[in-house]
mmCIF file of N, CA and C in Angstrom:
data_model
loop_
_atom_site.group_PDB
_atom_site.id
_atom_site.type_symbol
_atom_site.label_atom_id
_atom_site.label_comp_id
_atom_site.label_asym_id
_atom_site.label_seq_id
_atom_site.Cartn_x
_atom_site.Cartn_y
_atom_site.Cartn_z
ATOM 1 N N MET A 17 0.800 -1.365 -0.107
ATOM 2 C CA MET A 17 0.012 0.010 -0.026
ATOM 3 C C MET A 17 0.828 1.406 -0.028
ATOM 4 N N PHE A 18 2.020 1.463 0.675
ATOM 5 C CA PHE A 18 3.126 2.551 1.022
ATOM 6 C C PHE A 18 3.487 2.408 -0.206
ATOM 7 N N HIS A 19 3.417 1.342 -1.129
ATOM 8 C CA HIS A 19 4.170 1.819 -2.527
ATOM 9 C C HIS A 19 3.294 2.894 -3.515
ATOM 10 N N ALA A 20 2.215 2.375 -3.166
ATOM 11 C CA ALA A 20 1.079 2.920 -4.272
ATOM 12 C C ALA A 20 0.666 4.392 -3.725
ATOM 13 N N LEU A 21 0.835 4.750 -2.720
ATOM 14 C CA LEU A 21 1.130 5.868 -1.893
ATOM 15 C C LEU A 21 1.795 6.862 -2.717
ATOM 16 N N GLU A 22 3.323 6.205 -2.550
ATOM 17 C CA GLU A 22 4.504 7.448 -3.049
ATOM 18 C C GLU A 22 4.620 7.194 -4.380
ATOM 19 N N LEU A 23 3.860 5.989 -5.544
ATOM 20 C CA LEU A 23 3.773 6.635 -6.335
ATOM 21 C C LEU A 23 2.673 7.529 -7.231
ATOM 22 N N ASN A 24 1.793 7.410 -6.574
ATOM 23 C CA ASN A 24 0.592 8.584 -6.019
ATOM 24 C C ASN A 24 1.688 10.185 -6.114
ATOM 25 N N ALA A 25 2.513 10.106 -5.153
ATOM 26 C CA ALA A 25 2.830 11.409 -4.862
ATOM 27 C C ALA A 25 4.059 11.728 -5.893
ATOM 28 N N ILE A 26 4.672 10.944 -6.795
ATOM 29 C CA ILE A 26 5.278 11.131 -7.791
ATOM 30 C C ILE A 26 4.702 11.564 -8.986
ATOM 31 N N GLN A 27 3.510 11.149 -9.089
ATOM 32 C CA GLN A 27 2.466 11.690 -9.981
ATOM 33 C C GLN A 27 2.029 13.270 -9.809
ATOM 34 N N LEU A 28 1.652 13.267 -8.205
ATOM 35 C CA LEU A 28 1.574 14.821 -8.256
ATOM 36 C C LEU A 28 2.506 15.666 -8.259
ATOM 37 N N ALA A 29 3.814 14.964 -8.247
ATOM 38 C CA ALA A 29 4.525 15.783 -8.081
ATOM 39 C C ALA A 29 5.379 16.067 -9.545
ATOM 40 N N LEU A 30 5.193 15.091 -10.489
ATOM 41 C CA LEU A 30 4.996 15.192 -12.016
ATOM 42 C C LEU A 30 4.045 16.061 -12.297
ATOM 43 N N ARG A 31 2.828 16.721 -12.188
ATOM 44 C CA ARG A 31 1.518 17.502 -12.555
ATOM 45 C C ARG A 31 2.211 18.928 -12.174
ATOM 46 N N THR A 32 2.989 18.922 -10.936
ATOM 47 C CA THR A 32 2.854 19.770 -10.447
ATOM 48 C C THR A 32 4.113 20.794 -11.096
ATOM 49 N N ARG A 33 5.191 20.286 -11.322
ATOM 50 C CA ARG A 33 6.463 21.233 -11.906
ATOM 51 C C ARG A 33 6.244 20.428 -13.479
ATOM 52 N N ILE A 34 5.582 20.177 -14.381
ATOM 53 C CA ILE A 34 5.635 19.900 -15.660
ATOM 54 C C ILE A 34 4.845 20.803 -16.439
ATOM 55 N N SER A 35 4.917 21.651 -17.548
ATOM 56 C CA SER A 35 4.270 22.234 -18.157
ATOM 57 C C SER A 35 3.203 22.068 -18.673
ATOM 58 N N LEU A 36 1.844 22.019 -18.738
ATOM 59 C CA LEU A 36 1.454 21.187 -19.413
ATOM 60 C C LEU A 36 0.612 21.927 -20.371
ATOM 61 N N PRO A 37 0.416 21.516 -21.564
ATOM 62 C CA PRO A 37 0.070 22.218 -22.648
ATOM 63 C C PRO A 37 -1.607 22.376 -23.029
ATOM 64 N N VAL A 38 -2.141 23.634 -23.237
ATOM 65 C CA VAL A 38 -3.539 23.727 -23.162
ATOM 66 C C VAL A 38 -4.008 22.827 -24.273
ATOM 67 N N GLY A 39 -5.093 22.185 -23.957
ATOM 68 C CA GLY A 39 -5.728 21.428 -24.494
ATOM 69 C C GLY A 39 -6.140 20.384 -24.246
ATOM 70 N N ASN A 40 -6.788 19.000 -24.838
ATOM 71 C CA ASN A 40 -6.538 18.223 -24.123
ATOM 72 C C ASN A 40 -5.691 17.130 -23.695
ATOM 73 N N ARG A 41 -4.411 17.286 -24.182
ATOM 74 C CA ARG A 41 -3.215 16.440 -23.988
ATOM 75 C C ARG A 41 -2.783 16.883 -22.966
ATOM 76 N N LYS A 42 -2.475 15.931 -21.884
ATOM 77 C CA LYS A 42 -1.947 15.905 -20.308
ATOM 78 C C LYS A 42 -0.897 15.300 -20.315
ATOM 79 N N SER A 43 -0.033 15.572 -19.091
ATOM 80 C CA SER A 43 0.697 14.223 -18.679
ATOM 81 C C SER A 43 0.258 13.411 -17.625
ATOM 82 N N LYS A 44 0.422 12.037 -18.521
ATOM 83 C CA LYS A 44 -0.174 11.200 -17.929
ATOM 84 C C LYS A 44 0.420 9.927 -17.150
ATOM 85 N N LEU A 45 0.208 8.830 -16.300
ATOM 86 C CA LEU A 45 0.702 8.209 -15.371
ATOM 87 C C LEU A 45 0.078 6.857 -15.760
ATOM 88 N N LEU A 46 0.277 6.357 -16.304
ATOM 89 C CA LEU A 46 -0.488 5.329 -17.011
ATOM 90 C C LEU A 46 0.271 3.550 -16.226
ATOM 91 N N PRO A 47 -0.806 3.089 -15.494
ATOM 92 C CA PRO A 47 0.044 1.880 -15.154
ATOM 93 C C PRO A 47 0.165 0.881 -16.193
ATOM 94 N N SER A 48 1.230 0.283 -15.989
ATOM 95 C CA SER A 48 1.803 -0.464 -17.612
ATOM 96 C C SER A 48 1.243 -1.794 -17.393
ATOM 97 N N ILE A 49 -0.059 -2.214 -16.711
ATOM 98 C CA ILE A 49 -0.892 -3.156 -17.485
ATOM 99 C C ILE A 49 -1.952 -2.774 -18.124
ATOM 100 N N ARG A 50 -1.828 -1.424 -18.676
ATOM 101 C CA ARG A 50 -2.958 -0.863 -19.729
ATOM 102 C C ARG A 50 -1.989 -1.412 -21.215
ATOM 103 N N SER A 51 -1.177 -1.390 -20.986
ATOM 104 C CA SER A 51 -0.158 -1.557 -22.208
ATOM 105 C C SER A 51 -0.559 -2.807 -22.567
ATOM 106 N N ARG A 52 -0.705 -2.525 -24.302
ATOM 107 C CA ARG A 52 -0.311 -4.032 -25.100
ATOM 108 C C ARG A 52 0.389 -4.451 -25.641
ATOM 109 N N VAL A 53 1.633 -3.547 -25.305
ATOM 110 C CA VAL A 53 3.011 -3.640 -25.685
ATOM 111 C C VAL A 53 3.739 -4.503 -24.744
ATOM 112 N N PRO A 54 4.254 -5.951 -25.355
ATOM 113 C CA PRO A 54 5.217 -6.688 -24.131
ATOM 114 C C PRO A 54 6.508 -6.084 -23.814
ATOM 115 N N TYR A 55 6.605 -5.803 -22.426
ATOM 116 C CA TYR A 55 7.788 -5.088 -21.999
ATOM 117 C C TYR A 55 9.226 -5.720 -21.368
ATOM 118 N N GLU A 56 9.801 -6.070 -21.083
ATOM 119 C CA GLU A 56 10.760 -6.407 -20.519
ATOM 120 C C GLU A 56 10.892 -6.933 -19.409
ATOM 121 N N LYS A 57 10.155 -5.363 -18.413
ATOM 122 C CA LYS A 57 9.980 -5.377 -16.686
ATOM 123 C C LYS A 57 8.202 -5.216 -16.579
ATOM 124 N N ASP A 58 7.553 -5.649 -15.933
ATOM 125 C CA ASP A 58 6.404 -4.958 -15.519
ATOM 126 C C ASP A 58 6.733 -3.422 -14.665
ATOM 127 N N TYR A 59 6.399 -2.780 -15.475
ATOM 128 C CA TYR A 59 7.100 -1.815 -15.056
ATOM 129 C C TYR A 59 6.118 -0.732 -14.006
ATOM 130 N N ASP A 60 6.285 0.095 -12.670
ATOM 131 C CA ASP A 60 5.128 0.469 -12.109
ATOM 132 C C ASP A 60 4.428 1.287 -12.872
ATOM 133 N N ALA A 61 4.997 2.134 -13.744
ATOM 134 C CA ALA A 61 3.986 3.202 -14.737
ATOM 135 C C ALA A 61 5.010 3.275 -16.141
ATOM 136 N N ILE A 62 4.393 3.482 -17.311
ATOM 137 C CA ILE A 62 4.581 4.019 -18.378
ATOM 138 C C ILE A 62 3.860 5.712 -18.221
ATOM 139 N N VAL A 63 4.949 6.850 -18.140
ATOM 140 C CA VAL A 63 4.778 8.299 -18.326
ATOM 141 C C VAL A 63 4.746 8.646 -19.325
ATOM 142 N N ASP A 64 3.291 9.646 -20.206
ATOM 143 C CA ASP A 64 3.549 9.831 -21.311
ATOM 144 C C ASP A 64 3.548 11.289 -20.684
ATOM 145 N N VAL A 65 4.616 12.250 -21.436
ATOM 146 C CA VAL A 65 4.402 13.610 -21.034
ATOM 147 C C VAL A 65 4.243 14.298 -22.512
ATOM 148 N N TRP A 66 3.579 15.172 -22.585
ATOM 149 C CA TRP A 66 3.445 15.888 -23.838
ATOM 150 C C TRP A 66 4.344 17.727 -23.422
ATOM 151 N N VAL A 67 4.962 17.618 -24.868
ATOM 152 C CA VAL A 67 5.681 18.875 -24.823
ATOM 153 C C VAL A 67 5.254 19.271 -26.148
ATOM 154 N N GLY A 68 4.286 20.465 -26.103
ATOM 155 C CA GLY A 68 3.905 21.083 -27.383
ATOM 156 C C GLY A 68 2.947 20.163 -28.352
ATOM 157 N N ASP A 69 3.457 19.185 -29.362
ATOM 158 C CA ASP A 69 2.744 18.246 -30.131
ATOM 159 C C ASP A 69 3.819 17.212 -29.691
ATOM 160 N N ASN A 70 4.953 16.869 -29.277
ATOM 161 C CA ASN A 70 5.326 15.780 -29.244
ATOM 162 C C ASN A 70 5.438 14.777 -27.568
ATOM 163 N N ARG A 71 4.846 14.006 -28.041
ATOM 164 C CA ARG A 71 4.763 13.029 -26.701
ATOM 165 C C ARG A 71 6.575 12.369 -26.360
ATOM 166 N N ALA A 72 6.648 12.603 -25.390
ATOM 167 C CA ALA A 72 7.779 11.486 -24.669
ATOM 168 C C ALA A 72 7.192 11.035 -23.726
ATOM 169 N N ARG A 73 7.890 9.484 -23.766
ATOM 170 C CA ARG A 73 7.084 8.553 -23.103
ATOM 171 C C ARG A 73 8.556 7.647 -22.228
ATOM 172 N N PHE A 74 8.176 7.145 -20.546
ATOM 173 C CA PHE A 74 9.396 6.757 -20.288
ATOM 174 C C PHE A 74 8.714 5.688 -19.061
ATOM 175 N N ALA A 75 9.472 4.784 -19.009
ATOM 176 C CA ALA A 75 8.964 3.458 -17.858
ATOM 177 C C ALA A 75 9.225 4.371 -16.595
ATOM 178 N N LEU A 76 8.234 4.197 -15.785
ATOM 179 C CA LEU A 76 8.764 4.292 -14.432
ATOM 180 C C LEU A 76 8.877 3.330 -13.165
ATOM 181 N N GLU A 77 10.184 3.152 -12.252
ATOM 182 C CA GLU A 77 9.728 1.877 -11.895
ATOM 183 C C GLU A 77 10.707 2.574 -10.365
ATOM 184 N N TYR A 78 10.057 2.174 -9.441
ATOM 185 C CA TYR A 78 10.012 2.788 -8.207
ATOM 186 C C TYR A 78 10.037 1.934 -7.214
ATOM 187 N N GLU A 79 11.657 1.703 -6.422
ATOM 188 C CA GLU A 79 12.034 0.900 -5.573
ATOM 189 C C GLU A 79 11.729 1.413 -4.152
ATOM 190 N N ARG A 80 10.897 1.127 -3.330
ATOM 191 C CA ARG A 80 10.839 0.935 -2.158
ATOM 192 C C ARG A 80 11.884 0.445 -0.911
ATOM 193 N N THR A 81 11.957 -0.292 -1.028
ATOM 194 C CA THR A 81 12.739 -1.645 -0.211
ATOM 195 C C THR A 81 13.817 -1.939 -0.960
ATOM 196 N N LEU A 82 14.831 -2.281 -0.207
ATOM 197 C CA LEU A 82 16.155 -2.898 -0.711
ATOM 198 C C LEU A 82 15.853 -4.585 -1.392
ATOM 199 N N LYS A 83 16.752 -4.938 -2.226
ATOM 200 C CA LYS A 83 16.789 -6.034 -3.012
ATOM 201 C C LYS A 83 17.500 -6.833 -2.938
ATOM 202 N N SER A 84 17.662 -7.914 -3.075
ATOM 203 C CA SER A 84 19.061 -8.463 -2.837
ATOM 204 C C SER A 84 19.830 -8.741 -4.348
ATOM 205 N N SER A 85 21.092 -8.824 -4.327
ATOM 206 C CA SER A 85 21.628 -8.561 -5.265
ATOM 207 C C SER A 85 21.187 -9.666 -6.841
ATOM 208 N N LYS A 86 21.240 -10.712 -6.163
ATOM 209 C CA LYS A 86 20.263 -11.366 -7.074
ATOM 210 C C LYS A 86 19.137 -10.788 -8.114
ATOM 211 N N GLN A 87 18.557 -10.167 -7.022
ATOM 212 C CA GLN A 87 17.138 -9.375 -7.702
ATOM 213 C C GLN A 87 17.247 -8.704 -8.791
ATOM 214 N N TYR A 88 18.397 -7.527 -8.043
ATOM 215 C CA TYR A 88 19.047 -6.261 -8.926
ATOM 216 C C TYR A 88 20.061 -6.695 -10.319
ATOM 217 N N GLU A 89 20.366 -8.134 -10.077
ATOM 218 C CA GLU A 89 21.028 -8.516 -11.408
ATOM 219 C C GLU A 89 19.461 -9.036 -12.516
ATOM 220 N N ARG A 90 18.512 -9.337 -11.849
ATOM 221 C CA ARG A 90 17.313 -9.961 -13.227
ATOM 222 C C ARG A 90 17.013 -8.289 -13.223
ATOM 223 N N VAL A 91 16.901 -7.452 -12.580
ATOM 224 C CA VAL A 91 16.205 -6.071 -13.128
ATOM 225 C C VAL A 91 16.573 -5.585 -13.934
ATOM 226 N N ARG A 92 18.052 -5.278 -13.501
ATOM 227 C CA ARG A 92 19.369 -4.984 -14.564
ATOM 228 C C ARG A 92 19.135 -6.015 -15.901
ATOM 229 N N ALA A 93 19.483 -7.291 -16.170
ATOM 230 C CA ALA A 93 19.094 -7.915 -17.329
ATOM 231 C C ALA A 93 17.897 -7.586 -17.759
ATOM 232 N N ALA A 94 16.795 -6.884 -17.118
ATOM 233 C CA ALA A 94 15.507 -6.416 -17.795
ATOM 234 C C ALA A 94 15.778 -5.701 -18.532
ATOM 235 N N LEU A 95 16.040 -4.237 -18.001
ATOM 236 C CA LEU A 95 16.630 -2.884 -18.244
ATOM 237 C C LEU A 95 17.355 -3.095 -19.614
ATOM 238 N N GLN A 96 18.188 -3.868 -19.607
ATOM 239 C CA GLN A 96 19.302 -4.020 -20.764
ATOM 240 C C GLN A 96 18.483 -4.376 -21.808
ATOM 241 N N ALA A 97 17.792 -5.299 -21.850
ATOM 242 C CA ALA A 97 17.076 -5.665 -22.884
ATOM 243 C C ALA A 97 15.685 -5.291 -23.343
ATOM 244 N N GLU A 98 15.325 -4.100 -22.695
ATOM 245 C CA GLU A 98 13.908 -3.625 -23.038
ATOM 246 C C GLU A 98 14.622 -2.441 -24.154
ATOM 247 N N ARG A 99 13.525 -2.859 -25.324
ATOM 248 C CA ARG A 99 13.490 -2.371 -26.739
ATOM 249 C C ARG A 99 12.342 -1.605 -26.865
ATOM 250 N N GLN A 100 11.096 -1.797 -25.922
ATOM 251 C CA GLN A 100 9.890 -0.944 -26.294
ATOM 252 C C GLN A 100 9.947 0.217 -25.720
ATOM 253 N N ILE A 101 10.861 1.052 -24.793
ATOM 254 C CA ILE A 101 10.806 1.897 -24.193
ATOM 255 C C ILE A 101 12.475 2.396 -24.427
ATOM 256 N N ALA A 102 12.332 3.982 -24.363
ATOM 257 C CA ALA A 102 13.491 4.162 -25.207
ATOM 258 C C ALA A 102 14.409 4.611 -23.609
ATOM 259 N N CYS A 103 13.914 4.867 -22.601
ATOM 260 C CA CYS A 103 14.256 5.755 -21.028
ATOM 261 C C CYS A 103 13.467 5.262 -20.301
ATOM 262 N N ILE A 104 14.036 4.632 -19.146
ATOM 263 C CA ILE A 104 13.326 4.210 -18.062
ATOM 264 C C ILE A 104 14.089 4.898 -16.900
ATOM 265 N N LEU A 105 13.328 5.601 -15.899
ATOM 266 C CA LEU A 105 13.881 6.344 -14.946
ATOM 267 C C LEU A 105 13.494 5.280 -13.731
ATOM 268 N N TYR A 106 14.700 4.770 -13.081
ATOM 269 C CA TYR A 106 14.651 4.023 -11.876
ATOM 270 C C TYR A 106 14.652 4.355 -10.625
#
């Protein structure tokens, strides 16, 4: 539950710090489960940010707790293998 609350805080911080264009386009923090594109990792969110008419998309992965070195090795391998998302904020 705390993980979800902290992700919500990240979303609010993004919304207050990014200039959003006038119109229907907004910054979006989308749960990665909404995506039809298979990613190498189950990211916490896929973020769309509109700058003018251009969309910038990145994956967001938030680690709240320390993992074992084996778990981090699996994460590293998945991030290196990612080809669908050009930028990952970890």
